[in-house]
Short mmCIF file of C-alpha atoms in Angstrom, two decimals:
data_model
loop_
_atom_site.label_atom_id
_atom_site.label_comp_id
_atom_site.label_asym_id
_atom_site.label_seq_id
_atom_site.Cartn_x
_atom_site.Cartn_y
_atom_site.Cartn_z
CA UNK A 167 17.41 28.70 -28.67
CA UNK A 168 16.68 31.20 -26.13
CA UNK A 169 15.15 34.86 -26.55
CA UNK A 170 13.87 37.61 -24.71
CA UNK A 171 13.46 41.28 -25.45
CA UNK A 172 12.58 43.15 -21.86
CA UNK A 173 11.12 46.13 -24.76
CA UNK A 174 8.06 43.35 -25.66
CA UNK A 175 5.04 43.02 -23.68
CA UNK A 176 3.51 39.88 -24.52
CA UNK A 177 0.54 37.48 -22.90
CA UNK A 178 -0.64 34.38 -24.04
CA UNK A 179 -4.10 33.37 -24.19
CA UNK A 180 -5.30 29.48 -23.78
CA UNK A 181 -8.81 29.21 -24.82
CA UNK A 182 -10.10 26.00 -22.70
CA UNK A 183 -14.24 25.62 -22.90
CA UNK A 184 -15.63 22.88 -20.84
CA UNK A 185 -18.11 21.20 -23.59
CA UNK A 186 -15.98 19.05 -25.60
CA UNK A 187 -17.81 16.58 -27.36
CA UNK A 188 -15.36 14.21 -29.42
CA UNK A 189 -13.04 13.95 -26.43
CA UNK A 190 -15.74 14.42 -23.33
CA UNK A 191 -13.30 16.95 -20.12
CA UNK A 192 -10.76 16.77 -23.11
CA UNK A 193 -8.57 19.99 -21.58
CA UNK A 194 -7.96 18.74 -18.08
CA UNK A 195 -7.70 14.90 -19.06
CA UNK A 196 -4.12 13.34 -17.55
CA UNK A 197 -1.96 13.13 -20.80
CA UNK A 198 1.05 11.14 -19.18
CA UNK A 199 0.15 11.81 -15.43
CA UNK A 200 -0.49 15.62 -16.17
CA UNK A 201 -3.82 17.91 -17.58
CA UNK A 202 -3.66 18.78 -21.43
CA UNK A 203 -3.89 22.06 -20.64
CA UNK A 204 -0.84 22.20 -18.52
CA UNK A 205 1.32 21.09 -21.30
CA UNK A 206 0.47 25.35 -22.74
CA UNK A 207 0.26 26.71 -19.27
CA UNK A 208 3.72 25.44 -18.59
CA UNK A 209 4.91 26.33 -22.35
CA UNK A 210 4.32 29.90 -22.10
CA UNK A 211 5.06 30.29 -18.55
CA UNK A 212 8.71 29.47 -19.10
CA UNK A 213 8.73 31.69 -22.29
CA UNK A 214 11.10 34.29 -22.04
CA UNK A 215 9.22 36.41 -24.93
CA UNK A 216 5.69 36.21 -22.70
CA UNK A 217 5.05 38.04 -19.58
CA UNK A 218 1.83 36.74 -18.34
CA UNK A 219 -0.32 33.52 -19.61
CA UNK A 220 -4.14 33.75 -18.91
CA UNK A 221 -7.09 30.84 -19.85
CA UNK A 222 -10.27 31.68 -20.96
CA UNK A 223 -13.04 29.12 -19.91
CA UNK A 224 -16.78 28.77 -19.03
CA UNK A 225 -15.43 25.59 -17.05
CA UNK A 226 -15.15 26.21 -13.17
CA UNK A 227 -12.73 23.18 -13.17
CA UNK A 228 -10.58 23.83 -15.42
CA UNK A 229 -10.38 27.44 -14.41
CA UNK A 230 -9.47 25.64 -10.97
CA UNK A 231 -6.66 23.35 -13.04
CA UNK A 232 -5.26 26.11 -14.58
CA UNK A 233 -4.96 28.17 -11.95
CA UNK A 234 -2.83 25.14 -9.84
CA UNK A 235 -0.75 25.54 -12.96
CA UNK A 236 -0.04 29.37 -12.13
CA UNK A 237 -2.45 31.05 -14.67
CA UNK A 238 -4.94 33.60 -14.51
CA UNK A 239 -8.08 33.22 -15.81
CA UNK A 240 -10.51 35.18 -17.50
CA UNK A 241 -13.85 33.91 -17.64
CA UNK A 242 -15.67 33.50 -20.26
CA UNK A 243 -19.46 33.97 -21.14
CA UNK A 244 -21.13 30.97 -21.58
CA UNK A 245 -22.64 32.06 -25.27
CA UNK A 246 -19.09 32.38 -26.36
CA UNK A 247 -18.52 28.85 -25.24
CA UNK A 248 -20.91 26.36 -27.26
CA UNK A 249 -20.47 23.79 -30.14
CA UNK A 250 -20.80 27.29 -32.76
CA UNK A 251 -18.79 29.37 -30.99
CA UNK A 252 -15.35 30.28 -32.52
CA UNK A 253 -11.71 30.66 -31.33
CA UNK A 254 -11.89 34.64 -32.67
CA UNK A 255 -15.01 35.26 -30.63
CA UNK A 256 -13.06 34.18 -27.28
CA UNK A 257 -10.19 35.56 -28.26
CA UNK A 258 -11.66 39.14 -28.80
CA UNK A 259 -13.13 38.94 -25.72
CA UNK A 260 -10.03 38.32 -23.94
CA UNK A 261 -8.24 41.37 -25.76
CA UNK A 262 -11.49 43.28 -24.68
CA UNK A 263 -11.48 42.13 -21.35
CA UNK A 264 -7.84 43.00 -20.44
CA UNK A 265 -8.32 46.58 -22.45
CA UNK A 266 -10.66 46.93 -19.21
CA UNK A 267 -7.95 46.30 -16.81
CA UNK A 268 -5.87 48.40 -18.47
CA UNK A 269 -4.02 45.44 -19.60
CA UNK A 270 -2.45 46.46 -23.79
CA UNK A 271 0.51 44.27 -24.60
CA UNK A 272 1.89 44.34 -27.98
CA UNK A 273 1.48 41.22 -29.00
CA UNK A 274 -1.33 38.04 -28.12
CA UNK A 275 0.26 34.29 -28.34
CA UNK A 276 -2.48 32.11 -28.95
CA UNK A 277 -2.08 28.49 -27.66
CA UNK A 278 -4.49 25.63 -28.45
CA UNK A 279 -4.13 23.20 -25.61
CA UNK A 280 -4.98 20.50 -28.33
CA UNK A 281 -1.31 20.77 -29.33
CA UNK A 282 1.07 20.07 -25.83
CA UNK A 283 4.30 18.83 -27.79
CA UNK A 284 5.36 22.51 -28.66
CA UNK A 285 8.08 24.10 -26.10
CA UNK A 286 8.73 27.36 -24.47
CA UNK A 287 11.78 27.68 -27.06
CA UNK A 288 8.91 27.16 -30.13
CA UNK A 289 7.26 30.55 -28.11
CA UNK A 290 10.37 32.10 -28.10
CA UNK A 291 11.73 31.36 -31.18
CA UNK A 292 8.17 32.43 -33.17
CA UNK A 293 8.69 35.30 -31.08
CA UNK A 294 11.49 35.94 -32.32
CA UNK A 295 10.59 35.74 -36.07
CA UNK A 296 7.94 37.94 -35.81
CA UNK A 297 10.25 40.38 -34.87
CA UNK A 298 12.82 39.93 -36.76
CA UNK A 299 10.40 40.22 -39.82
CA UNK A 300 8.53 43.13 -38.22
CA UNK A 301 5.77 40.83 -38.82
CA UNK A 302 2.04 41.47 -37.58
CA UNK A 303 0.76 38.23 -37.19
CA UNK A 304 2.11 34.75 -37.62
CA UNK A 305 1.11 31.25 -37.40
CA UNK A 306 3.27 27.84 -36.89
CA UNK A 307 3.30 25.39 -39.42
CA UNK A 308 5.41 22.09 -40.65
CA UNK A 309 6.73 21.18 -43.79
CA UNK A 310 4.72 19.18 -46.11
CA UNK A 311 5.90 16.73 -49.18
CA UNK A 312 2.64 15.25 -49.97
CA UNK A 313 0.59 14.89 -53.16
CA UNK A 314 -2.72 16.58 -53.04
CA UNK A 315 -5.88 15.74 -54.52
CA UNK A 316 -9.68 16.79 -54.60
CA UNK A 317 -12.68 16.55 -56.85
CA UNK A 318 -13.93 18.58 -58.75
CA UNK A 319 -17.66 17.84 -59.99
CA UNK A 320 -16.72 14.01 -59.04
CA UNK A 321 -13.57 14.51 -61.21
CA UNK A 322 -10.46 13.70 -59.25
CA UNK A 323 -7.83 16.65 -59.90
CA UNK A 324 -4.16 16.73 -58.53
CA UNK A 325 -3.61 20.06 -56.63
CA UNK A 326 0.04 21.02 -55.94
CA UNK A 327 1.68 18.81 -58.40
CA UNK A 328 0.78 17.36 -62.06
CA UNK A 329 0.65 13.75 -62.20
CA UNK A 330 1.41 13.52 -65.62
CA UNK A 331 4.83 14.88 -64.49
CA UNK A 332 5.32 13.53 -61.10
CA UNK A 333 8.15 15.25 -59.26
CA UNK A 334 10.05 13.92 -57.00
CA UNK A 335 9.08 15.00 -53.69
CA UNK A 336 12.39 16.66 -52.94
CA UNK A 337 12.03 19.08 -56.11
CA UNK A 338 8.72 19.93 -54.94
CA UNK A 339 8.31 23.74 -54.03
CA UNK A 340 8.29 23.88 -50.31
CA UNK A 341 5.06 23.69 -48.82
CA UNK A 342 3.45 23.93 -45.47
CA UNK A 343 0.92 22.69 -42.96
CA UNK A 344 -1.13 24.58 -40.34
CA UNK A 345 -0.57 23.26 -37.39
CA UNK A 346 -2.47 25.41 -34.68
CA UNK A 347 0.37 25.16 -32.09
CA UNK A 348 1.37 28.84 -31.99
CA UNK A 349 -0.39 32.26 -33.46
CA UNK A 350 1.48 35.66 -32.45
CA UNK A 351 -0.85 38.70 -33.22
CA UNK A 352 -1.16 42.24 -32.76
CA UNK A 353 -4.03 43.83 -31.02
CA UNK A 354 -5.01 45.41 -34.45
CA UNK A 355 -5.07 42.47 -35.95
CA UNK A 356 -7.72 41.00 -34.46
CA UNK A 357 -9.70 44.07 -33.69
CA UNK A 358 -9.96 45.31 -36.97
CA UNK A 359 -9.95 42.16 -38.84
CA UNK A 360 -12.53 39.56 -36.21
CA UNK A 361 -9.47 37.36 -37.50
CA UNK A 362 -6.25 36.22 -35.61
CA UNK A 363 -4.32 36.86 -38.75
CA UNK A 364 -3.83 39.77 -41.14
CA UNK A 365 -1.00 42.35 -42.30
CA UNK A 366 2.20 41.29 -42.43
CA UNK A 367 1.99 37.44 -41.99
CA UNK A 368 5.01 35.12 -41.62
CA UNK A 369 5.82 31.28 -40.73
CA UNK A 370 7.01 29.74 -38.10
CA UNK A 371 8.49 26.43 -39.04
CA UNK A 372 8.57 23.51 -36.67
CA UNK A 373 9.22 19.78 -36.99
CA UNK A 374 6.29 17.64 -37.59
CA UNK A 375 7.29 15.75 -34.96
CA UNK A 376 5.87 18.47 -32.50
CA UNK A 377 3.05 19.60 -35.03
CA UNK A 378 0.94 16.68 -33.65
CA UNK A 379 -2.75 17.85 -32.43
CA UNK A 380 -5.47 16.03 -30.43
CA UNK A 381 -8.77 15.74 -31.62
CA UNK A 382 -9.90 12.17 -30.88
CA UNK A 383 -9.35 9.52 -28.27
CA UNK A 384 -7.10 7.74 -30.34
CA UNK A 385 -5.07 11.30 -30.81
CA UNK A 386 -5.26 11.02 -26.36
CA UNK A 387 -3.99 8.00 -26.82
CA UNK A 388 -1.03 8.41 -29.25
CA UNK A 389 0.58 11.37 -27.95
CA UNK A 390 0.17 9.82 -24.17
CA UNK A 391 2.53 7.12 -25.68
CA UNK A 392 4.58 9.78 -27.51
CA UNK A 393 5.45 11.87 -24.11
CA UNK A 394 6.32 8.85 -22.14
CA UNK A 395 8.55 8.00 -24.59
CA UNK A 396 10.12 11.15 -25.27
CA UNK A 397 9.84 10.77 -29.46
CA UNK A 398 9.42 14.38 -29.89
CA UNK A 399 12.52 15.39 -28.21
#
């Protein structure tokens, strides 16, 4: 699916710090011949909802990758890049930032680079459902069928179903998974709320097939033998 509304000002933001610890230069690692971070770049760049795609970094080289890749960059300060620091503290100051250039679109898409299986069409399409929905925020997720436990005071307690009446996992009420591909906010949002989501919230639904993130080396090493194989197309 295709969509683009020339009435819609929107610009993606890639947050991309340089101190990765689990996966050491994880952003600009070769995933299949090509950076991690290109994957998003490349995603949003052939968006048709998002007019302009900027990374925000502390990390001269991959502020050099991404730029190869044909994004801007906005630097960012190195307090807002350690081990503590959060995704809502860079993006707030990249909304802050661009207020300065006299930059105010009407809606931030915020890409992890962590997640390079989602498409320009996923942009597009959340795009799309935010509008449709007159939404303020939204946040992609896949569908989940699984049975949910915790503890409770070293008690084990089902969650989302009773296991003295175990469904069948089609009759279970739909549920969902965060994925952290794609979040679409308003300015508002996150300047009045420190949060990326808040109002009017709605889904974006995308196969679990394309919901896959990297956090490890064996993550790297999956998803390298996913995209030469083409299994999430």
């Amino acid at each position: 699916m295709s969509y683009s509304n020339s009435n819609v000002h929107a610009v993606a933001v890639i947050p991309a710090r340089g101190g990765s610890k689990g996966v050491p230069g994880k952003n600009i690692l070769p995933l299949a011949g090509k950076p991690l971070i290109a994957y998003s770049i490349e995603a949003a760049l052939h968006a048709n909802t998002v007019q302009d795609v900027y990374v925000s970094t502390d990390d001269a080289r991959i502020a050099s990758v991404a730029r190869d890749y044909g994004a801007k960059i906005i630097e960012r300060p190195s307090e807002l890049a350690g081990d503590t620091a959060t995704s809502e503290s860079a993006l707030r100051h990249a909304l802050f930032y661009l207020e300065l250039l006299g930059i105010c679109p009407d809606y931030f898409v915020f890409l992890q680079c962590t997640s390079p299986l989602r498409s320009s069409d996923d942009i597009d399409c959340a795009m799309y459902e935010m509008l449709s929905n007159d939404a303020d925020s939204l946040l992609s997720v896949c569908p989940s069928h699984r049975f949910l436990w915790e503890l409770c005071d070293g008690v084990p307690v089902s969650i989302n179903y009773d296991w003295r009446s175990r469904p069948r996992r089609q009759d279970m009420r739909p549920q969902y998974i965060e994925n952290g591909s794609i979040y679409i906010y308003k300015p508002w949002v996150l300047r009045e709320n420190e949060n990326r989501l808040g109002g009017n919230i709605v889904l974006y639904v995308m196969d679990e097939n394309k919901s896959y993130e990297i956090d490890s080396l064996d993550d790297f090493r999956y998803l390298e033998w996913v995209v030469q194989n083409a299994k999430f197309q």
